[in-house]
Structures are given as structure tokens and as C-alpha cells.
Amino acid sequence: MLIDRWAGRVPKTIDELVELPGVGRKTANLVVTLGYGKPGICVDIHVHRICHRFGWVRTKTPDQTERVLRDKLPSAWWIPINETLVRHGQQVCKPISPICSVCPVDRDCPKKGVTRRR
Ligand code: SF4
């Protein structure tokens, strides 16, 4: 499809990228931000989960979270939020049992939906 439709080039917009088989908004946002330096918010499962725990969003899917963040999040954070929260989610704010005792935002985090923590 890249060869037939885009002359072998990777499209530069999210709308065009999501037409490619297997490409969702998470990947499309990653391509436009890291590949082309354009604005975008890559929301994976870590970003989605942690934004819920922060109380920033109440959404069902990462795609919905991305749309809310586009309204709420200052643009300076659109690109860095992914790496920041992915790393935080892998090391501290883990899916099943977050390690709140070592978390730098423990005092300020409302811990929405967290039932078990360390
Ligand atoms: S305080 Fe706990 S729930 Fe909140 S961000 Fe930190 S690890 Fe996650």
C-alpha cells in the first residue's frame, strides 16, 4: 500500500497513516511526532492507565484518552508525555500493584481506581 498509494513514502498525517493495515492512532501519533517532529500524543496502555490514576481522564480506550489530552494537556507535553509515563508505568506505576511508596507524586496523586498498592 505504501508503494502503490504513497510512492514508497510514509505518510505524514495521522488520518493517512491510520488507513494503513495494522496502524492505529498510537502508532500514527508516534510516526508523526518522532518521525516528522509534528504535534501528536502517543497514548499507549501505560499513558492511558496513569492518566486515569491521576484523575486527568475518564475514558474507556487509549484513543479516547488521546482526544481528551489534546484538549487538556499543554502542547509542550504532547511528545514527552509518552516516554515519561511509559517509563513511569514500567518501573513504578505498574498495572496491578503500583509502587506508590517510592513514587515522586505520591502525595499529589488521587490514585483513582487503585485498589492494591505497595
Ligand atoms: S502515587 Fe501510585 S498510583 Fe499515583 S502515579 Fe504514583 S505509583 Fe501511580
mmCIF file with all atom_site columns, C-alpha atoms and ligand atoms in Angstrom:
data_model
loop_
_atom_site.group_PDB
_atom_site.id
_atom_site.type_symbol
_atom_site.label_atom_id
_atom_site.label_alt_id
_atom_site.label_comp_id
_atom_site.label_asym_id
_atom_site.label_entity_id
_atom_site.label_seq_id
_atom_site.pdbx_PDB_ins_code
_atom_site.Cartn_x
_atom_site.Cartn_y
_atom_site.Cartn_z
_atom_site.occupancy
_atom_site.B_iso_or_equiv
_atom_site.pdbx_formal_charge
_atom_site.auth_seq_id
_atom_site.auth_comp_id
_atom_site.auth_asym_id
_atom_site.auth_atom_id
_atom_site.pdbx_PDB_model_num
ATOM   1   C  CA  . MET A 1 1   ? 0.000   0.000  0.000  1.00 0.00 ? 1   MET A CA  1
ATOM   2   C  CA  . LEU A 1 2   ? 2.901   2.346  0.757  1.00 0.00 ? 2   LEU A CA  1
ATOM   3   C  CA  . ILE A 1 3   ? 4.343   1.661  -2.677 1.00 0.00 ? 3   ILE A CA  1
ATOM   4   C  CA  . ASP A 1 4   ? 1.071   1.692  -4.585 1.00 0.00 ? 4   ASP A CA  1
ATOM   5   C  CA  . ARG A 1 5   ? -0.562  4.655  -2.926 1.00 0.00 ? 5   ARG A CA  1
ATOM   6   C  CA  . TRP A 1 6   ? 2.243   6.717  -1.430 1.00 0.00 ? 6   TRP A CA  1
ATOM   7   C  CA  . ALA A 1 7   ? 5.053   6.080  -3.911 1.00 0.00 ? 7   ALA A CA  1
ATOM   8   C  CA  . GLY A 1 8   ? 7.050   4.290  -1.235 1.00 0.00 ? 8   GLY A CA  1
ATOM   9   C  CA  . ARG A 1 9   ? 6.938   7.189  1.232  1.00 0.00 ? 9   ARG A CA  1
ATOM   10  C  CA  . VAL A 1 10  ? 5.473   7.033  4.743  1.00 0.00 ? 10  VAL A CA  1
ATOM   11  C  CA  . PRO A 1 11  ? 2.518   9.431  5.020  1.00 0.00 ? 11  PRO A CA  1
ATOM   12  C  CA  . LYS A 1 12  ? 2.892   12.468 7.286  1.00 0.00 ? 12  LYS A CA  1
ATOM   13  C  CA  . THR A 1 13  ? -0.599  12.784 8.743  1.00 0.00 ? 13  THR A CA  1
ATOM   14  C  CA  . ILE A 1 14  ? -2.470  10.704 11.295 1.00 0.00 ? 14  ILE A CA  1
ATOM   15  C  CA  . ASP A 1 15  ? -5.526  10.423 9.054  1.00 0.00 ? 15  ASP A CA  1
ATOM   16  C  CA  . GLU A 1 16  ? -3.428  8.972  6.233  1.00 0.00 ? 16  GLU A CA  1
ATOM   17  C  CA  . LEU A 1 17  ? -1.368  6.708  8.480  1.00 0.00 ? 17  LEU A CA  1
ATOM   18  C  CA  . VAL A 1 18  ? -4.379  5.007  10.085 1.00 0.00 ? 18  VAL A CA  1
ATOM   19  C  CA  . GLU A 1 19  ? -5.521  3.892  6.652  1.00 0.00 ? 19  GLU A CA  1
ATOM   20  C  CA  . LEU A 1 20  ? -2.524  1.547  6.538  1.00 0.00 ? 20  LEU A CA  1
ATOM   21  C  CA  . PRO A 1 21  ? -3.291  -2.017 7.680  1.00 0.00 ? 21  PRO A CA  1
ATOM   22  C  CA  . GLY A 1 22  ? -2.302  -2.596 11.304 1.00 0.00 ? 22  GLY A CA  1
ATOM   23  C  CA  . VAL A 1 23  ? -1.666  1.072  12.049 1.00 0.00 ? 23  VAL A CA  1
ATOM   24  C  CA  . GLY A 1 24  ? -3.754  2.574  14.833 1.00 0.00 ? 24  GLY A CA  1
ATOM   25  C  CA  . ARG A 1 25  ? -3.676  6.032  16.378 1.00 0.00 ? 25  ARG A CA  1
ATOM   26  C  CA  . LYS A 1 26  ? -0.922  5.091  18.843 1.00 0.00 ? 26  LYS A CA  1
ATOM   27  C  CA  . THR A 1 27  ? 1.473   4.168  16.042 1.00 0.00 ? 27  THR A CA  1
ATOM   28  C  CA  . ALA A 1 28  ? 0.313   7.024  13.828 1.00 0.00 ? 28  ALA A CA  1
ATOM   29  C  CA  . ASN A 1 29  ? 0.996   9.540  16.597 1.00 0.00 ? 29  ASN A CA  1
ATOM   30  C  CA  . LEU A 1 30  ? 4.410   8.016  17.170 1.00 0.00 ? 30  LEU A CA  1
ATOM   31  C  CA  . VAL A 1 31  ? 5.290   8.346  13.488 1.00 0.00 ? 31  VAL A CA  1
ATOM   32  C  CA  . VAL A 1 32  ? 4.193   11.979 13.166 1.00 0.00 ? 32  VAL A CA  1
ATOM   33  C  CA  . THR A 1 33  ? 5.908   13.024 16.416 1.00 0.00 ? 33  THR A CA  1
ATOM   34  C  CA  . LEU A 1 34  ? 9.178   11.102 16.317 1.00 0.00 ? 34  LEU A CA  1
ATOM   35  C  CA  . GLY A 1 35  ? 9.383   10.652 12.565 1.00 0.00 ? 35  GLY A CA  1
ATOM   36  C  CA  . TYR A 1 36  ? 8.293   14.070 11.396 1.00 0.00 ? 36  TYR A CA  1
ATOM   37  C  CA  . GLY A 1 37  ? 8.523   16.287 14.504 1.00 0.00 ? 37  GLY A CA  1
ATOM   38  C  CA  . LYS A 1 38  ? 4.854   17.244 14.224 1.00 0.00 ? 38  LYS A CA  1
ATOM   39  C  CA  . PRO A 1 39  ? 2.418   17.604 17.145 1.00 0.00 ? 39  PRO A CA  1
ATOM   40  C  CA  . GLY A 1 40  ? 0.797   14.435 18.432 1.00 0.00 ? 40  GLY A CA  1
ATOM   41  C  CA  . ILE A 1 41  ? 0.166   12.439 21.603 1.00 0.00 ? 41  ILE A CA  1
ATOM   42  C  CA  . CYS A 1 42  ? 1.094   8.775  21.590 1.00 0.00 ? 42  CYS A CA  1
ATOM   43  C  CA  . VAL A 1 43  ? -1.209  7.105  24.101 1.00 0.00 ? 43  VAL A CA  1
ATOM   44  C  CA  . ASP A 1 44  ? -0.402  3.511  24.881 1.00 0.00 ? 44  ASP A CA  1
ATOM   45  C  CA  . ILE A 1 45  ? -1.709  1.416  27.746 1.00 0.00 ? 45  ILE A CA  1
ATOM   46  C  CA  . HIS A 1 46  ? 0.723   2.976  30.266 1.00 0.00 ? 46  HIS A CA  1
ATOM   47  C  CA  . VAL A 1 47  ? -0.251  6.551  29.402 1.00 0.00 ? 47  VAL A CA  1
ATOM   48  C  CA  . HIS A 1 48  ? -3.934  5.565  29.443 1.00 0.00 ? 48  HIS A CA  1
ATOM   49  C  CA  . ARG A 1 49  ? -3.696  3.857  32.847 1.00 0.00 ? 49  ARG A CA  1
ATOM   50  C  CA  . ILE A 1 50  ? -1.673  6.541  34.583 1.00 0.00 ? 50  ILE A CA  1
ATOM   51  C  CA  . CYS A 1 51  ? -3.799  9.405  33.283 1.00 0.00 ? 51  CYS A CA  1
ATOM   52  C  CA  . HIS A 1 52  ? -6.762  7.613  34.864 1.00 0.00 ? 52  HIS A CA  1
ATOM   53  C  CA  . ARG A 1 53  ? -4.954  7.221  38.177 1.00 0.00 ? 53  ARG A CA  1
ATOM   54  C  CA  . PHE A 1 54  ? -4.045  10.912 38.084 1.00 0.00 ? 54  PHE A CA  1
ATOM   55  C  CA  . GLY A 1 55  ? -7.732  11.693 37.560 1.00 0.00 ? 55  GLY A CA  1
ATOM   56  C  CA  . TRP A 1 56  ? -6.992  13.527 34.305 1.00 0.00 ? 56  TRP A CA  1
ATOM   57  C  CA  . VAL A 1 57  ? -9.357  11.427 32.189 1.00 0.00 ? 57  VAL A CA  1
ATOM   58  C  CA  . ARG A 1 58  ? -12.319 9.095  32.497 1.00 0.00 ? 58  ARG A CA  1
ATOM   59  C  CA  . THR A 1 59  ? -12.280 7.192  29.244 1.00 0.00 ? 59  THR A CA  1
ATOM   60  C  CA  . LYS A 1 60  ? -12.589 3.631  28.044 1.00 0.00 ? 60  LYS A CA  1
ATOM   61  C  CA  . THR A 1 61  ? -9.858  3.447  25.418 1.00 0.00 ? 61  THR A CA  1
ATOM   62  C  CA  . PRO A 1 62  ? -6.403  4.917  24.743 1.00 0.00 ? 62  PRO A CA  1
ATOM   63  C  CA  . ASP A 1 63  ? -7.803  6.612  21.619 1.00 0.00 ? 63  ASP A CA  1
ATOM   64  C  CA  . GLN A 1 64  ? -10.414 8.422  23.743 1.00 0.00 ? 64  GLN A CA  1
ATOM   65  C  CA  . THR A 1 65  ? -7.699  9.376  26.233 1.00 0.00 ? 65  THR A CA  1
ATOM   66  C  CA  . GLU A 1 66  ? -5.637  10.844 23.408 1.00 0.00 ? 66  GLU A CA  1
ATOM   67  C  CA  . ARG A 1 67  ? -8.530  13.068 22.369 1.00 0.00 ? 67  ARG A CA  1
ATOM   68  C  CA  . VAL A 1 68  ? -9.099  14.320 25.935 1.00 0.00 ? 68  VAL A CA  1
ATOM   69  C  CA  . LEU A 1 69  ? -5.385  15.012 26.365 1.00 0.00 ? 69  LEU A CA  1
ATOM   70  C  CA  . ARG A 1 70  ? -5.362  17.013 23.130 1.00 0.00 ? 70  ARG A CA  1
ATOM   71  C  CA  . ASP A 1 71  ? -7.792  19.402 24.845 1.00 0.00 ? 71  ASP A CA  1
ATOM   72  C  CA  . LYS A 1 72  ? -6.288  19.393 28.329 1.00 0.00 ? 72  LYS A CA  1
ATOM   73  C  CA  . LEU A 1 73  ? -2.548  18.860 28.052 1.00 0.00 ? 73  LEU A CA  1
ATOM   74  C  CA  . PRO A 1 74  ? -0.235  21.833 27.332 1.00 0.00 ? 74  PRO A CA  1
ATOM   75  C  CA  . SER A 1 75  ? 1.314   21.295 23.903 1.00 0.00 ? 75  SER A CA  1
ATOM   76  C  CA  . ALA A 1 76  ? 4.834   21.292 25.331 1.00 0.00 ? 76  ALA A CA  1
ATOM   77  C  CA  . TRP A 1 77  ? 3.981   17.930 26.931 1.00 0.00 ? 77  TRP A CA  1
ATOM   78  C  CA  . TRP A 1 78  ? 2.376   16.256 23.924 1.00 0.00 ? 78  TRP A CA  1
ATOM   79  C  CA  . ILE A 1 79  ? 5.522   14.491 22.759 1.00 0.00 ? 79  ILE A CA  1
ATOM   80  C  CA  . PRO A 1 80  ? 7.374   13.899 26.068 1.00 0.00 ? 80  PRO A CA  1
ATOM   81  C  CA  . ILE A 1 81  ? 4.351   12.507 27.922 1.00 0.00 ? 81  ILE A CA  1
ATOM   82  C  CA  . ASN A 1 82  ? 4.716   9.146  26.188 1.00 0.00 ? 82  ASN A CA  1
ATOM   83  C  CA  . GLU A 1 83  ? 8.278   8.380  27.159 1.00 0.00 ? 83  GLU A CA  1
ATOM   84  C  CA  . THR A 1 84  ? 7.784   9.902  30.614 1.00 0.00 ? 84  THR A CA  1
ATOM   85  C  CA  . LEU A 1 85  ? 4.710   7.855  31.512 1.00 0.00 ? 85  LEU A CA  1
ATOM   86  C  CA  . VAL A 1 86  ? 5.799   4.661  29.769 1.00 0.00 ? 86  VAL A CA  1
ATOM   87  C  CA  . ARG A 1 87  ? 8.952   4.630  31.866 1.00 0.00 ? 87  ARG A CA  1
ATOM   88  C  CA  . HIS A 1 88  ? 6.993   5.530  34.999 1.00 0.00 ? 88  HIS A CA  1
ATOM   89  C  CA  . GLY A 1 89  ? 4.466   2.802  34.224 1.00 0.00 ? 89  GLY A CA  1
ATOM   90  C  CA  . GLN A 1 90  ? 7.123   0.152  33.682 1.00 0.00 ? 90  GLN A CA  1
ATOM   91  C  CA  . GLN A 1 91  ? 9.109   0.979  36.812 1.00 0.00 ? 91  GLN A CA  1
ATOM   92  C  CA  . VAL A 1 92  ? 6.718   2.454  39.399 1.00 0.00 ? 92  VAL A CA  1
ATOM   93  C  CA  . CYS A 1 93  ? 3.065   2.862  38.432 1.00 0.00 ? 93  CYS A CA  1
ATOM   94  C  CA  . LYS A 1 94  ? 2.681   -0.760 37.425 1.00 0.00 ? 94  LYS A CA  1
ATOM   95  C  CA  . PRO A 1 95  ? -0.623  -2.176 36.193 1.00 0.00 ? 95  PRO A CA  1
ATOM   96  C  CA  . ILE A 1 96  ? -1.600  -4.499 39.043 1.00 0.00 ? 96  ILE A CA  1
ATOM   97  C  CA  . SER A 1 97  ? 0.072   -3.037 42.104 1.00 0.00 ? 97  SER A CA  1
ATOM   98  C  CA  . PRO A 1 98  ? 1.727   0.371  41.739 1.00 0.00 ? 98  PRO A CA  1
ATOM   99  C  CA  . ILE A 1 99  ? 4.688   1.109  43.992 1.00 0.00 ? 99  ILE A CA  1
ATOM   100 C  CA  . CYS A 1 100 ? 3.261   4.322  45.442 1.00 0.00 ? 100 CYS A CA  1
ATOM   101 C  CA  . SER A 1 101 ? 5.718   4.238  48.364 1.00 0.00 ? 101 SER A CA  1
ATOM   102 C  CA  . VAL A 1 102 ? 8.567   5.267  46.046 1.00 0.00 ? 102 VAL A CA  1
ATOM   103 C  CA  . CYS A 1 103 ? 6.557   7.424  43.642 1.00 0.00 ? 103 CYS A CA  1
ATOM   104 C  CA  . PRO A 1 104 ? 7.596   11.090 43.425 1.00 0.00 ? 104 PRO A CA  1
ATOM   105 C  CA  . VAL A 1 105 ? 3.973   12.215 43.043 1.00 0.00 ? 105 VAL A CA  1
ATOM   106 C  CA  . ASP A 1 106 ? 2.558   10.021 45.811 1.00 0.00 ? 106 ASP A CA  1
ATOM   107 C  CA  . ARG A 1 107 ? 1.311   12.963 47.864 1.00 0.00 ? 107 ARG A CA  1
ATOM   108 C  CA  . ASP A 1 108 ? -0.471  14.628 44.967 1.00 0.00 ? 108 ASP A CA  1
ATOM   109 C  CA  . CYS A 1 109 ? -1.856  11.595 43.137 1.00 0.00 ? 109 CYS A CA  1
ATOM   110 C  CA  . PRO A 1 110 ? -5.521  10.749 43.834 1.00 0.00 ? 110 PRO A CA  1
ATOM   111 C  CA  . LYS A 1 111 ? -4.813  7.111  42.860 1.00 0.00 ? 111 LYS A CA  1
ATOM   112 C  CA  . LYS A 1 112 ? -8.159  6.773  41.088 1.00 0.00 ? 112 LYS A CA  1
ATOM   113 C  CA  . GLY A 1 113 ? -9.128  3.126  40.704 1.00 0.00 ? 113 GLY A CA  1
ATOM   114 C  CA  . VAL A 1 114 ? -6.098  1.831  42.601 1.00 0.00 ? 114 VAL A CA  1
ATOM   115 C  CA  . THR A 1 115 ? -7.214  -0.935 44.963 1.00 0.00 ? 115 THR A CA  1
ATOM   116 C  CA  . ARG A 1 116 ? -3.864  -2.515 45.753 1.00 0.00 ? 116 ARG A CA  1
ATOM   117 C  CA  . ARG A 1 117 ? -0.522  -0.765 46.101 1.00 0.00 ? 117 ARG A CA  1
ATOM   118 C  CA  . ARG A 1 118 ? 2.878   -1.160 47.620 1.00 0.00 ? 118 ARG A CA  1
HETATM 119 S  S1  . SF4 B 2 .   ? 1.126   7.559  43.507 1.00 0.00 ? 1   SF4 B S1  1
HETATM 120 FE FE1 . SF4 B 2 .   ? 0.804   5.422  42.903 1.00 0.00 ? 1   SF4 B FE1 1
HETATM 121 S  S2  . SF4 B 2 .   ? -0.967  5.457  41.515 1.00 0.00 ? 1   SF4 B S2  1
HETATM 122 FE FE2 . SF4 B 2 .   ? -0.200  7.573  41.661 1.00 0.00 ? 1   SF4 B FE2 1
HETATM 123 S  S3  . SF4 B 2 .   ? 1.240   7.763  39.947 1.00 0.00 ? 1   SF4 B S3  1
HETATM 124 FE FE3 . SF4 B 2 .   ? 2.445   7.153  41.730 1.00 0.00 ? 1   SF4 B FE3 1
HETATM 125 S  S4  . SF4 B 2 .   ? 2.575   4.916  41.608 1.00 0.00 ? 1   SF4 B S4  1
HETATM 126 FE FE4 . SF4 B 2 .   ? 0.876   5.583  40.257 1.00 0.00 ? 1   SF4 B FE4 1
#
